[in-house]
Every structure is written in structure tokens, then in C-alpha cells.
PDB file of C-alpha atoms in Angstrom:
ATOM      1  CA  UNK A  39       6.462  -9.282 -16.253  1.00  0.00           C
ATOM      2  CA  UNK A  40       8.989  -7.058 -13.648  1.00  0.00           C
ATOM      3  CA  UNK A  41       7.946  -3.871 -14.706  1.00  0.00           C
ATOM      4  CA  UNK A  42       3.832  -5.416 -13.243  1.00  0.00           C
ATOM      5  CA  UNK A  43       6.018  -5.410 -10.139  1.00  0.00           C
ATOM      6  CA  UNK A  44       7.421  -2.203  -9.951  1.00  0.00           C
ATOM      7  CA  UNK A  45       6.075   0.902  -7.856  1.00  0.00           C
ATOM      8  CA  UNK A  46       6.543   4.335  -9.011  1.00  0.00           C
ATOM      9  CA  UNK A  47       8.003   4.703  -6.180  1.00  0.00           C
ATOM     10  CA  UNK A  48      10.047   3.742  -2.383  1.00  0.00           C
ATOM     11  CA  UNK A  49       9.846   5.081   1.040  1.00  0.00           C
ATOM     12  CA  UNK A  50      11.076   4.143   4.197  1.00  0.00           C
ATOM     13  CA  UNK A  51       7.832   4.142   5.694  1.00  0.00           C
ATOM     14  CA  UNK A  52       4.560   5.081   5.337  1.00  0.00           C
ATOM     15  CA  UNK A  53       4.978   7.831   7.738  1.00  0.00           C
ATOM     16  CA  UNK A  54       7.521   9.864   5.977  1.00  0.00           C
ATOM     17  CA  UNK A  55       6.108  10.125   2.567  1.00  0.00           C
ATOM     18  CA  UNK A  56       5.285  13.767   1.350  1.00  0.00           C
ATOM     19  CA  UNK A  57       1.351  13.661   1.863  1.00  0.00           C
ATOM     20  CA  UNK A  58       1.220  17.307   0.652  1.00  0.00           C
ATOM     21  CA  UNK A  59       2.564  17.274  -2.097  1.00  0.00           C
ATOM     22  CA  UNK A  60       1.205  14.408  -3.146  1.00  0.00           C
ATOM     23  CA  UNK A  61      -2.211  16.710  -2.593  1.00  0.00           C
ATOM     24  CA  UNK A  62      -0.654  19.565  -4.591  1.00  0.00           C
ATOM     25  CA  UNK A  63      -0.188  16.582  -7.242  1.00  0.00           C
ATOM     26  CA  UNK A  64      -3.604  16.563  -7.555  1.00  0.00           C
ATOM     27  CA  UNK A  65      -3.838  13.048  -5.565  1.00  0.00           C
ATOM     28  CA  UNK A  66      -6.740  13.147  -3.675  1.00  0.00           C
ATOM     29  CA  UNK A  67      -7.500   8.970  -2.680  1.00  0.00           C
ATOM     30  CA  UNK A  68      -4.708   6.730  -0.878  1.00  0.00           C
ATOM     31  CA  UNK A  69      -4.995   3.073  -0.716  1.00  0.00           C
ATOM     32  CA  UNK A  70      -3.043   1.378   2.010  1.00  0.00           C
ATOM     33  CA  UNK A  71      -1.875  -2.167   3.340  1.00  0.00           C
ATOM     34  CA  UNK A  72      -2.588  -2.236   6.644  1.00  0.00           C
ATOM     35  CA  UNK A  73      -0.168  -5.100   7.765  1.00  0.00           C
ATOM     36  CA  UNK A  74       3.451  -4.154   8.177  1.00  0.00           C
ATOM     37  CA  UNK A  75       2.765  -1.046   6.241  1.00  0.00           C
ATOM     38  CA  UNK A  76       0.741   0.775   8.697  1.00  0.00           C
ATOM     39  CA  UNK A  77       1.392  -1.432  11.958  1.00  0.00           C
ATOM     40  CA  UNK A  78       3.196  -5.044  12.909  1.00  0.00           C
ATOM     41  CA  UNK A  79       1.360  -7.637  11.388  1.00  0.00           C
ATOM     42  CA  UNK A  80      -2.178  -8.172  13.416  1.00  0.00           C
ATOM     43  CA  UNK A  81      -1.456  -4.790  15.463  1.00  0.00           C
ATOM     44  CA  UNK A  82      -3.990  -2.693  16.165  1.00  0.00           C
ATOM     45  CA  UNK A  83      -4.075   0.876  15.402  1.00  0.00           C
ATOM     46  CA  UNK A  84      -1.622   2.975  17.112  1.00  0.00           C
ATOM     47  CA  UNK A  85      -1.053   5.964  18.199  1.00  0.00           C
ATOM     48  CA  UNK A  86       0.891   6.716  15.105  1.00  0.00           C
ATOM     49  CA  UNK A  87      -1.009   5.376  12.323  1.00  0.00           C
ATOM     50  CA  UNK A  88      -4.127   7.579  14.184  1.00  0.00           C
ATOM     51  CA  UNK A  89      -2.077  10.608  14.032  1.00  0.00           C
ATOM     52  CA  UNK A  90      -0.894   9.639  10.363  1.00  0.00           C
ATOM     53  CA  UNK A  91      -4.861   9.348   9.241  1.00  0.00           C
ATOM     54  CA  UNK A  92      -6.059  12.393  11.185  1.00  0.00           C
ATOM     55  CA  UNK A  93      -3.690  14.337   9.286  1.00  0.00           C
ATOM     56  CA  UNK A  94      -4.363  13.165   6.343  1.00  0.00           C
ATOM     57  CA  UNK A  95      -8.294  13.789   6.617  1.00  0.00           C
ATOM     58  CA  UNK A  96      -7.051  17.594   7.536  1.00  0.00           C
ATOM     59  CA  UNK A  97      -5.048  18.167   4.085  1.00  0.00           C
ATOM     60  CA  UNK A  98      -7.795  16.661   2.733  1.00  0.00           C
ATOM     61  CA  UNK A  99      -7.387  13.423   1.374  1.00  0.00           C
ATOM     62  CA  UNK A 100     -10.044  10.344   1.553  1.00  0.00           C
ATOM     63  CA  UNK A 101      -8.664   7.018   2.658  1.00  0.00           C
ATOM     64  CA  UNK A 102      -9.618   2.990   2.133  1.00  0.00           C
ATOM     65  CA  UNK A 103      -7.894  -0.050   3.499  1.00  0.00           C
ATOM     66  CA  UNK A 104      -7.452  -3.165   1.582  1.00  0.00           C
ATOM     67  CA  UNK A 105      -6.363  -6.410   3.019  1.00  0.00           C
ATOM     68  CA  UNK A 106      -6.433  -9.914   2.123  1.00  0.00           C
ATOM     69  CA  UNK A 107      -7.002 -10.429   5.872  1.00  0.00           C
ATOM     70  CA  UNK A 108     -10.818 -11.436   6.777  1.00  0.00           C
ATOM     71  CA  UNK A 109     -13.108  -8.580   8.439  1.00  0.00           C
ATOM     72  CA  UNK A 110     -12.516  -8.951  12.310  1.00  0.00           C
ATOM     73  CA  UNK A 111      -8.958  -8.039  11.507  1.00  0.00           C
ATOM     74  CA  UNK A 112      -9.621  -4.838   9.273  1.00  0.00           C
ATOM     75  CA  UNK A 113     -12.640  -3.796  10.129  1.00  0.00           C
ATOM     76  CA  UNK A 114     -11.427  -2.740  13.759  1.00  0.00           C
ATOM     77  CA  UNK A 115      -8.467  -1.175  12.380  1.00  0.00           C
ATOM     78  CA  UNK A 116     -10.584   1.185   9.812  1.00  0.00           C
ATOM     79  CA  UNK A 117     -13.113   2.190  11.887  1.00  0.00           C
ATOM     80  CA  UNK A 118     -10.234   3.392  14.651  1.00  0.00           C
ATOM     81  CA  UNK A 119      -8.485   5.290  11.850  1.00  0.00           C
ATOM     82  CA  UNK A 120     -11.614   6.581  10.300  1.00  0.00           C
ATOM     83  CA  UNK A 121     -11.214   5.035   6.604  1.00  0.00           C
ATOM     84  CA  UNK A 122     -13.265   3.234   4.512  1.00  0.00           C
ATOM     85  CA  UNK A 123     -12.424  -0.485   3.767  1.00  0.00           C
ATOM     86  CA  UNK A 124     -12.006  -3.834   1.632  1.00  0.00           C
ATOM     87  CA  UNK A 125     -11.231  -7.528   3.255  1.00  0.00           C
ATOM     88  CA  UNK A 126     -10.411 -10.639   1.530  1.00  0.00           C
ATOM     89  CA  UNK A 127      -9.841  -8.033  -1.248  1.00  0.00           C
ATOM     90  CA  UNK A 128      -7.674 -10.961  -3.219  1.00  0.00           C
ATOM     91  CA  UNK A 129      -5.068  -8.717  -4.008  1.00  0.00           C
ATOM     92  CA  UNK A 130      -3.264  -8.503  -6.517  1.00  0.00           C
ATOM     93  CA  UNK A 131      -6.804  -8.904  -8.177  1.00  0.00           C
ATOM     94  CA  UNK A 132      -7.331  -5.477  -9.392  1.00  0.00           C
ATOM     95  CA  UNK A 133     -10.956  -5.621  -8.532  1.00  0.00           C
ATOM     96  CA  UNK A 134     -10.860  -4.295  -5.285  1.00  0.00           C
ATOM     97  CA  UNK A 135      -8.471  -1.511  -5.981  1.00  0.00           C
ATOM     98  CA  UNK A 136     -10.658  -0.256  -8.448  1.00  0.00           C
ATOM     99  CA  UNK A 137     -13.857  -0.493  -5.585  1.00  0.00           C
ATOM    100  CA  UNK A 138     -11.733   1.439  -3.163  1.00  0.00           C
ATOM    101  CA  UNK A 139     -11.558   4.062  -6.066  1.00  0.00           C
ATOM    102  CA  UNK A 140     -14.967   3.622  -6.122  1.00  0.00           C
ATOM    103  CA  UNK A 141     -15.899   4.552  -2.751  1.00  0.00           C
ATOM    104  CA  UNK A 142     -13.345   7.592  -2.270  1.00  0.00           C
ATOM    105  CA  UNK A 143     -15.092   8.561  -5.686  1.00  0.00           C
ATOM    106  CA  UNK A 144     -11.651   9.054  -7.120  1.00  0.00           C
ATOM    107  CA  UNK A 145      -9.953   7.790 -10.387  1.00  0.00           C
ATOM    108  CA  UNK A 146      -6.288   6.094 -11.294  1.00  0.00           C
ATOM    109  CA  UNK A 147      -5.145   9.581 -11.920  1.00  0.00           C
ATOM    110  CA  UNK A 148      -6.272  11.186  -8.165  1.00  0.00           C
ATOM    111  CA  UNK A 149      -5.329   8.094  -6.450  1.00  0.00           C
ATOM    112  CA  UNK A 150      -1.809   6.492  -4.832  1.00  0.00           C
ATOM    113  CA  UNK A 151      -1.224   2.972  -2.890  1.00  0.00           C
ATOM    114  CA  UNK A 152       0.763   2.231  -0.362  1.00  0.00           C
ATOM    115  CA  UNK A 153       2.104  -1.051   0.601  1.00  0.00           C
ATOM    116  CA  UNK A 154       4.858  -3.645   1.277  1.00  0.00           C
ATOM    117  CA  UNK A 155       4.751  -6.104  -0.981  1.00  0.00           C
ATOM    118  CA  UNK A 156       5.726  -6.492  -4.528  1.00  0.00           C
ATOM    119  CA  UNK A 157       3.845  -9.664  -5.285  1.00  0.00           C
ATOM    120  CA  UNK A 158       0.326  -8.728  -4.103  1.00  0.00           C
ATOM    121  CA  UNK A 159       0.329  -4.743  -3.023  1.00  0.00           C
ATOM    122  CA  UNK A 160       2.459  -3.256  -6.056  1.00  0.00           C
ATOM    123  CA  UNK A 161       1.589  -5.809  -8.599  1.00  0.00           C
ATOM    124  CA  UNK A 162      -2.666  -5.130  -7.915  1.00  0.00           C
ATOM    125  CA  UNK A 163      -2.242  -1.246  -7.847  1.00  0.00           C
ATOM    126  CA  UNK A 164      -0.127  -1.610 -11.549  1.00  0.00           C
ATOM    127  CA  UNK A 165      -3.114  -3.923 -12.501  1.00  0.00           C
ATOM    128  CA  UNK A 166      -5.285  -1.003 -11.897  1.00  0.00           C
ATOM    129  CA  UNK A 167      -3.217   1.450 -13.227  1.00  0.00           C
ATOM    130  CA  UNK A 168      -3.022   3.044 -10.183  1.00  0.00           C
ATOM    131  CA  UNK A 169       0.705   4.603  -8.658  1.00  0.00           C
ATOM    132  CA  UNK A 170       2.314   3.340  -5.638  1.00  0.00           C
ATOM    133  CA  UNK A 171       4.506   3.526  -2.897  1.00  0.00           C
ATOM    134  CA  UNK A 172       6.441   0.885  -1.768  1.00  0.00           C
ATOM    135  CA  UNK A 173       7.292   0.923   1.795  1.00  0.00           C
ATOM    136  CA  UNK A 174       9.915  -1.082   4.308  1.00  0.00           C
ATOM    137  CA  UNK A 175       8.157  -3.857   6.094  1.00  0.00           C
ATOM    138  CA  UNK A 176       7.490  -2.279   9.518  1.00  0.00           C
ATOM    139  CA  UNK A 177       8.598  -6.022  11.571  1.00  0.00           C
ATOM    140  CA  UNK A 178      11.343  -8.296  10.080  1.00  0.00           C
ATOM    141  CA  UNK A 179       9.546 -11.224  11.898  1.00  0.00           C
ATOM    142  CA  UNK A 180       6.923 -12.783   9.070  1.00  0.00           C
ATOM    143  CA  UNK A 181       5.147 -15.975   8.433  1.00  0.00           C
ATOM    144  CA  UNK A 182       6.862 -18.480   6.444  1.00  0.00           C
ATOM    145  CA  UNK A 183       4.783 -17.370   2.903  1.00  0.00           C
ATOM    146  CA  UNK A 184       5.768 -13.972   2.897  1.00  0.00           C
ATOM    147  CA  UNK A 185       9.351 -14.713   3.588  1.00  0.00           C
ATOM    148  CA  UNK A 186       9.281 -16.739   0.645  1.00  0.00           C
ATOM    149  CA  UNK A 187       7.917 -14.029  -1.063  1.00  0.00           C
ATOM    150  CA  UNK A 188      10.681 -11.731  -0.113  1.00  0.00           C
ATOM    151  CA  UNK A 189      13.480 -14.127  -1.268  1.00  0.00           C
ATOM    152  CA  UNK A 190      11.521 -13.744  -4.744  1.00  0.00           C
ATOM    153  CA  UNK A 191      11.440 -10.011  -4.165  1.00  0.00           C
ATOM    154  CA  UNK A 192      15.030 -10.141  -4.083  1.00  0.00           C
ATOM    155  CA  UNK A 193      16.247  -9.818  -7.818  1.00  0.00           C
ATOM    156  CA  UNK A 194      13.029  -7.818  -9.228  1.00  0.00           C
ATOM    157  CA  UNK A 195      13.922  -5.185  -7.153  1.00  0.00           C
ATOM    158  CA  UNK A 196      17.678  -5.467  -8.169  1.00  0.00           C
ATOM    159  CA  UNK A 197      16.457  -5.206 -11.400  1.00  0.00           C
ATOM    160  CA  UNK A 198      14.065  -2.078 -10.650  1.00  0.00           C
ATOM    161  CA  UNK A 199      17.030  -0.068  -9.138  1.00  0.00           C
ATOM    162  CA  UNK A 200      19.519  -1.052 -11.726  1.00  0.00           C
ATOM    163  CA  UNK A 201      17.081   0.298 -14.496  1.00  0.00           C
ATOM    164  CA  UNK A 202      16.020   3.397 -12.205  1.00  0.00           C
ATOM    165  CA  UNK A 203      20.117   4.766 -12.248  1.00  0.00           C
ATOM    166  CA  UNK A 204      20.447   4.423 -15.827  1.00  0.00           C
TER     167      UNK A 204
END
């Protein structure tokens, strides 16, 4: 069951990962969270996150959003940033992961997600065999379900870095 919640990976943010060589990889689709991966939770897109997807379009990557949020929140947010996107995607349902391949037209092998949470993010991109990137919450301040979700957070990823050093 831990290793469903395990990424293939950490970062800080989303804003320090190495985009190009995750291009040289041969990745050419990113999935992302958009709250407290990209922005605060409900923020709109800012000035960073437009920067973050401009760039990306120029190395040459294609982009979708997926949030369990409804469509005034993430539609807004996409169209600012230029990507495609999924709401009420029910993640960690690994239906919508696999329609955002879809739409980039990319596979589990040309595609990465990025996201902040073990329980829905991680554990839906595993279910699609897609690999991820788990990221820092952007804003310590969270409602009341997703703090209980961190306290359960907690030990897997104690166990996830305990197996990575061996």
C-alpha cells in the first residue's frame, strides 16, 4: 500500500525542478496540482506560475491542470497560464490522469506530475503509472481535511526516505 504513495521523486517547489532535463528525458507532458503546488490555495495565477508556464511552452513541453476543485476555480487559472485542463477530476481516480495524457497526446512514459499531496496527487499519478514530483505545500495555512491528511502523510513519508538511503 506505501509504495501507491510514493513519488519518484521531491522538490522544494514546483519552480525549481529541472524542466530541461526532464525534456532531454524524453518527458514531453506535465500534469500539475494547481492548489498549493502552483499558487496559495484559491490564488489566482501569478506572476510566477505565468513565467513558470511560458517557459515551459518555449522548451517545449504541453501542459494540463487537474483539480478536484469545480470549474470557476480552474478554469480561470488554465486559461491565464495557457494549459489545458480537468475539474472535479476525483483524484486519486486514475481516470483523469490518463485524459490529461490524452489531450497532451502523450503516454505514461513522456509524461511527469506534479503535486502536493500524497493521498490524492501521488497516489492517482502511481495509479496511472505515471512519475511524479512531489512538491512542499506552497501555504502552511490549510483546511481542516488536508491537515488531517498531512498528519497521515507523516510516517509514509518516513518510511519512503528511510527505504530511499538504504
Amino acid at each position: 500500500m506505501c509504495k501507491m504513495l510514493y513519488p519518484t521523486q521531491e522538490a522544494a517547489s514546483s519552480y525549481v525542478i529541472d524542466y530541461d532535463k526532464l525534456y532531454k528525458m524524453g518527458i514531453r507532458g506535465l500534469i500539475y496540482d494547481i492548489d498549493n503546488t502552483l499558487v496559495m490555495h484559491g490564488a489566482p495565477a501569478n506572476g510566477e506560475a505565468l513565467k513558470l508556464f511560458a517557459r515551459l511552452k518555449s522548451i517545449g513541453f504541453d501542459t494540463c491542470l487537474i483539480s478536484n476543485n469545480k470549474e470557476p476555480r480552474v478554469k480561470p487559472f488554465a486559461d491565464a497560464v495557457g494549459s489545458k485542463y480537468i475539474y472535479k477530476a476525483d483524484k486519486p481516480s486514475r481516470k483523469n490522469y490518463i485524459k490529461a495524457m490524452e489531450m497532451m497526446g502523450t503516454d505514461a512514459e513522456s509524461t511527469y506530475f506534479i503535486g502536493d499531496q500524497l493521498f490524492t496527487d501521488i497516489c492517482g499519478a502511481n495509479r496511472a503509472g505515471i512519475r511524479s514530483i512531489l512538491v512542499k505545500p506552497i501555504d502552511p495555512k490549510e483546511e481542516i481535511q488536508i491537515i488531517l491528511k498531512r498528519i497521515l502523510e507523516k510516517p509514509v513519508l518516513f518510511i519512503y526516505h528511510h527505504r530511499r538511503k538504504r
